[in-house]
Amino acid sequence: MDPQADPTPTTPSPGASGRLAGRRLLVTGASFGIGEATARAAAEAGARVALLARSEDKLRTLAEELGAVAVPADVVDADAAREAVAAAAEALGGLDGLVNAAGVARPGPIATTSPSDWQLTFDVNVRGLLHVTQAALPHLAAAEGADVVNVSSMSGRRVGSPEMGVYAASKAAVHALSEGLRREVADDRVRVSVIAPGFVRTGIFDDQDSDAAERLGHKGREVGLDPRRVAERIIEVLAAPADVVHVEVAMTSPDQ
C-alpha cells in the first residue's frame, strides 16, 4: 500500500516553545507503546511529527489528535518504507530526526522456536530499521544537524531471559548497526543514539498465546517501565546540545 500523508500539520501549541520546537521528526512503531509515547512527547515538546506504523486506523486517529502526519506502512517492505519516509519528508519539509521504535518479540526456547518467528523478529527489528534508516539518511544529512535514535533493549547486551535469545540477538544487531552508522555519518552532523530499556509496559506480548509470552507479559505488567519514561529519555537525547552524543542509554525499573 502506498502511504498517503495527511496534510502538513499545524505545530501543536502546548509545546511551541518546547525543547524540540522546529524539529521535524519521524517516529516508527508510532501506533502503540514506546513509539506512541515518543510521538506524544515530541509533539508536546514542539516538534512536528510524522507517524509510521502498519495500523492505519490507529495511526490516523493519533495523527489527528496530535496534529501530526500519518504515513502508514510496513517497515519490512522496503519499497513501502521508502515511500513512507519520502511522504513524511515532503509533508514536514525535510527531516532532522528519526526514532526507530518499531519492533516485535516472539519469545520461546531457541530449540523449539519456529523459523517463521526467527524470520519475523529479524525482519522487523533489523531489516525494518535498516529500510527506514537508509531511506531517511539523505534527508537527515541535508539538515543542519540531525538525530537517529534506535530503540533497542538491554537484552542486546545481555540475555535477560532464556526464552528471549532470538529477540536478544536481533537487538544485539541493532546495537552493532547503530555503532557502525554513528561512525559513518558523524561528518554529516548526524548523531546516532541507542535507547536500551529493560521490560517496558507496552503489551508487546498481548497478541500471543504461548506460555512464554504469558509469563513475560505478566512480568512486564508487574515490573516494566512506563513507556512514557522511555519517551522522556528519547526527548532528552534529541534535545541534547549539538556537541553531545548519547551513544547508549540503558534504563530499567528498580524491580527488574
Coordinates of C-alpha atoms in Angstrom, one line a residue:
M1 CA 0.0 0.0 0.0
D2 CA 1.3 3.4 -1.0
P3 CA 1.4 5.7 2.1
Q4 CA -0.7 8.8 1.8
A5 CA 0.4 11.6 4.0
D6 CA -2.1 13.7 5.7
P7 CA -1.8 17.4 5.1
T8 CA 1.1 19.2 6.7
P9 CA 0.1 19.6 10.3
T10 CA 0.0 22.7 12.5
T11 CA 2.6 22.5 15.2
P12 CA 0.9 21.6 18.5
S13 CA 0.6 24.7 20.6
P14 CA 1.3 23.3 24.0
G15 CA 5.0 22.7 23.1
A16 CA 5.5 25.5 20.7
S17 CA 8.3 26.9 22.8
G18 CA 9.5 23.4 23.9
R19 CA 12.8 21.7 23.7
L20 CA 12.1 20.3 20.2
A21 CA 10.5 23.4 18.7
G22 CA 11.1 23.5 15.0
R23 CA 12.3 19.9 14.8
R24 CA 10.9 17.6 12.1
L25 CA 10.7 14.1 13.5
L26 CA 9.7 10.7 12.0
V27 CA 8.7 8.0 14.6
T28 CA 8.2 4.4 13.6
G29 CA 6.1 1.9 15.6
A30 CA 4.1 5.0 16.4
S31 CA 0.7 3.3 16.9
F32 CA 1.5 1.9 20.4
G33 CA 4.0 1.5 23.2
I34 CA 7.3 3.4 23.1
G35 CA 6.6 4.8 19.6
E36 CA 3.3 6.3 20.6
A37 CA 4.6 7.7 23.8
T38 CA 7.5 9.2 21.9
A39 CA 5.2 10.8 19.3
R40 CA 3.1 12.3 22.1
A41 CA 6.1 13.6 24.0
A42 CA 7.8 15.0 20.9
A43 CA 4.6 16.9 19.8
E44 CA 4.3 18.2 23.4
A45 CA 7.9 19.4 23.1
G46 CA 7.1 21.4 20.0
A47 CA 8.3 19.0 17.2
R48 CA 6.4 18.5 14.0
V49 CA 5.9 14.7 13.9
A50 CA 5.3 12.1 11.2
L51 CA 3.9 8.8 12.4
L52 CA 4.8 5.5 10.7
A53 CA 3.2 2.1 11.6
R54 CA 1.1 -0.6 10.0
S55 CA -2.0 0.1 12.0
E56 CA -3.5 2.7 9.7
D57 CA -6.7 3.4 11.7
K58 CA -4.8 3.9 15.0
L59 CA -2.2 5.9 13.2
R60 CA -4.6 8.4 11.6
T61 CA -6.5 8.8 14.9
L62 CA -3.3 9.6 16.7
A63 CA -2.2 11.9 13.9
E64 CA -5.4 13.9 14.1
E65 CA -5.1 14.2 17.9
L66 CA -1.5 15.4 17.8
G67 CA -1.7 17.5 14.6
A68 CA 0.8 15.1 13.1
V69 CA 1.4 13.4 9.7
A70 CA 0.3 9.8 9.2
V71 CA 2.4 7.7 6.8
P72 CA 1.1 4.1 7.3
A73 CA 3.5 1.4 6.0
D74 CA 5.0 -2.0 6.9
V75 CA 8.7 -1.4 7.6
V76 CA 9.6 -4.9 6.4
D77 CA 8.5 -3.8 2.9
A78 CA 11.5 -1.8 1.6
D79 CA 9.5 0.0 -1.1
A80 CA 6.7 0.9 1.3
A81 CA 9.2 2.1 3.9
R82 CA 10.9 4.2 1.3
E83 CA 7.7 5.8 0.1
A84 CA 6.6 6.5 3.7
V85 CA 9.8 8.2 4.5
A86 CA 9.6 10.3 1.3
A87 CA 6.0 11.2 2.2
A88 CA 7.0 12.3 5.7
A89 CA 9.8 14.4 4.5
E90 CA 7.7 16.1 1.9
A91 CA 4.9 16.8 4.4
L92 CA 7.3 18.2 7.0
G93 CA 9.6 20.0 4.6
G94 CA 12.5 17.7 5.5
L95 CA 13.6 15.5 8.4
D96 CA 16.1 16.2 11.2
G97 CA 15.1 13.4 13.5
L98 CA 14.3 9.7 13.2
V99 CA 13.2 7.5 16.1
N100 CA 13.1 3.8 15.2
A101 CA 10.7 2.3 17.7
A102 CA 9.1 -0.4 15.6
G103 CA 9.7 -3.9 17.0
V104 CA 8.4 -7.3 17.8
A105 CA 9.2 -10.1 20.2
R106 CA 8.3 -13.8 19.8
P107 CA 9.6 -15.5 23.0
G108 CA 10.4 -19.1 23.3
P109 CA 13.4 -21.5 23.7
I110 CA 15.8 -21.4 20.8
A111 CA 15.5 -25.2 20.4
T112 CA 11.8 -25.0 19.7
T113 CA 11.1 -21.5 18.3
S114 CA 9.8 -21.7 14.8
P115 CA 11.9 -20.4 11.9
S116 CA 9.0 -18.2 10.9
D117 CA 9.3 -16.5 14.3
W118 CA 13.0 -16.0 13.9
Q119 CA 12.4 -14.5 10.5
L120 CA 9.7 -12.1 11.7
T121 CA 11.9 -11.0 14.6
F122 CA 14.8 -10.1 12.4
D123 CA 12.6 -8.8 9.6
V124 CA 11.0 -6.1 11.8
N125 CA 13.7 -5.4 14.3
V126 CA 16.7 -5.4 11.9
R127 CA 15.7 -5.2 8.3
G128 CA 12.8 -2.8 9.0
L129 CA 15.1 -0.5 10.9
L130 CA 17.6 -0.6 8.0
H131 CA 14.9 0.1 5.4
V132 CA 13.6 3.2 7.2
T133 CA 17.1 4.5 8.2
Q134 CA 18.6 4.1 4.7
A135 CA 15.6 6.0 3.2
A136 CA 15.9 8.7 5.8
L137 CA 19.6 9.3 5.7
P138 CA 19.7 11.7 2.7
H139 CA 17.1 13.9 4.4
L140 CA 18.9 13.8 7.7
A141 CA 22.3 14.6 6.1
A142 CA 20.7 17.6 4.4
A143 CA 19.6 19.1 7.7
E144 CA 21.6 21.4 9.9
G145 CA 22.3 18.6 12.4
A146 CA 20.1 15.6 12.9
D147 CA 19.5 12.6 15.1
V148 CA 18.8 8.9 14.7
V149 CA 17.6 7.2 17.9
N150 CA 17.2 3.5 17.7
V151 CA 15.1 1.8 20.4
S152 CA 16.9 -1.4 21.3
S153 CA 16.9 -3.3 24.6
M154 CA 19.1 -4.2 27.5
S155 CA 18.8 -7.7 26.0
G156 CA 21.0 -6.6 23.2
R157 CA 23.9 -6.5 25.7
R158 CA 22.9 -9.5 28.0
V159 CA 20.2 -12.0 27.6
G160 CA 17.8 -11.4 30.5
S161 CA 15.6 -14.5 29.9
P162 CA 16.4 -17.9 28.4
E163 CA 13.3 -17.5 26.3
M164 CA 14.4 -14.3 24.7
G165 CA 17.6 -15.4 22.9
V166 CA 16.4 -14.8 19.4
Y167 CA 14.9 -11.4 20.3
A168 CA 18.2 -10.5 22.1
A169 CA 20.2 -11.5 19.0
S170 CA 18.1 -9.1 17.0
K171 CA 18.7 -6.3 19.5
A172 CA 22.4 -7.0 19.5
A173 CA 22.3 -6.4 15.8
V174 CA 20.6 -3.1 16.5
H175 CA 23.5 -2.1 18.8
A176 CA 26.1 -3.0 16.2
L177 CA 24.3 -1.3 13.4
S178 CA 23.9 1.8 15.5
E179 CA 27.6 1.9 16.3
G180 CA 28.6 1.4 12.7
L181 CA 26.2 4.1 11.5
R182 CA 27.3 6.6 14.1
R183 CA 30.8 6.4 12.8
E184 CA 29.7 6.6 9.2
V185 CA 27.5 9.7 9.5
A186 CA 29.4 11.8 12.1
D187 CA 30.8 14.0 9.4
D188 CA 27.3 14.8 8.2
R189 CA 26.4 16.1 11.7
V190 CA 24.0 13.2 12.2
R191 CA 24.1 11.8 15.8
V192 CA 23.2 8.2 16.3
S193 CA 22.0 7.0 19.7
V194 CA 20.6 3.8 21.2
I195 CA 18.0 3.6 23.9
A196 CA 18.1 0.3 25.7
P197 CA 15.3 -0.3 28.2
G198 CA 14.6 -3.4 30.2
F199 CA 11.0 -4.6 30.4
V200 CA 8.5 -1.9 29.4
R201 CA 4.7 -2.0 29.8
T202 CA 3.9 -2.0 26.1
G203 CA 1.7 -5.0 25.7
I204 CA 4.1 -6.4 23.1
F205 CA 3.1 -10.0 24.1
D206 CA -0.6 -9.5 24.4
D207 CA -1.5 -10.9 21.0
Q208 CA 0.4 -14.2 21.6
D209 CA -0.8 -17.3 23.4
S210 CA 2.4 -19.2 24.3
D211 CA 3.3 -19.9 27.8
A212 CA 6.5 -17.9 27.4
A213 CA 4.5 -14.8 26.2
E214 CA 2.1 -15.1 29.1
R215 CA 4.9 -15.3 31.6
L216 CA 6.9 -12.4 30.1
G217 CA 3.8 -10.3 29.6
H218 CA 2.9 -10.7 33.2
K219 CA 6.4 -9.7 34.3
G220 CA 6.3 -6.7 32.0
R221 CA 3.0 -5.6 33.6
E222 CA 4.3 -6.1 37.1
V223 CA 7.8 -4.5 36.9
G224 CA 8.1 -2.9 33.5
L225 CA 8.8 0.8 32.9
D226 CA 6.1 3.1 31.9
P227 CA 6.7 3.8 28.1
R228 CA 6.4 7.5 28.9
R229 CA 9.6 7.2 30.9
V230 CA 11.4 5.8 27.9
A231 CA 10.0 8.6 25.7
E232 CA 11.2 11.2 28.2
R233 CA 14.8 9.9 27.7
I234 CA 14.4 9.9 24.0
I235 CA 13.3 13.6 24.1
E236 CA 16.4 14.4 26.3
V237 CA 18.6 12.7 23.7
L238 CA 17.1 14.6 20.8
A239 CA 17.3 17.9 22.7
A240 CA 20.9 17.4 23.8
P241 CA 23.5 20.2 22.9
A242 CA 24.9 19.8 19.5
D243 CA 28.3 18.8 20.9
V244 CA 26.9 15.9 22.9
V245 CA 26.1 12.4 21.6
H246 CA 24.3 10.0 23.9
V247 CA 25.8 6.9 22.4
E248 CA 23.8 4.4 24.5
V249 CA 21.2 5.0 27.3
A250 CA 20.3 1.9 29.3
M251 CA 17.4 2.1 31.7
T252 CA 15.3 -0.1 33.8
S253 CA 12.9 -0.1 36.8
P254 CA 14.1 -0.8 40.3
D255 CA 12.2 -4.1 40.5
Q256 CA 13.9 -5.6 37.5

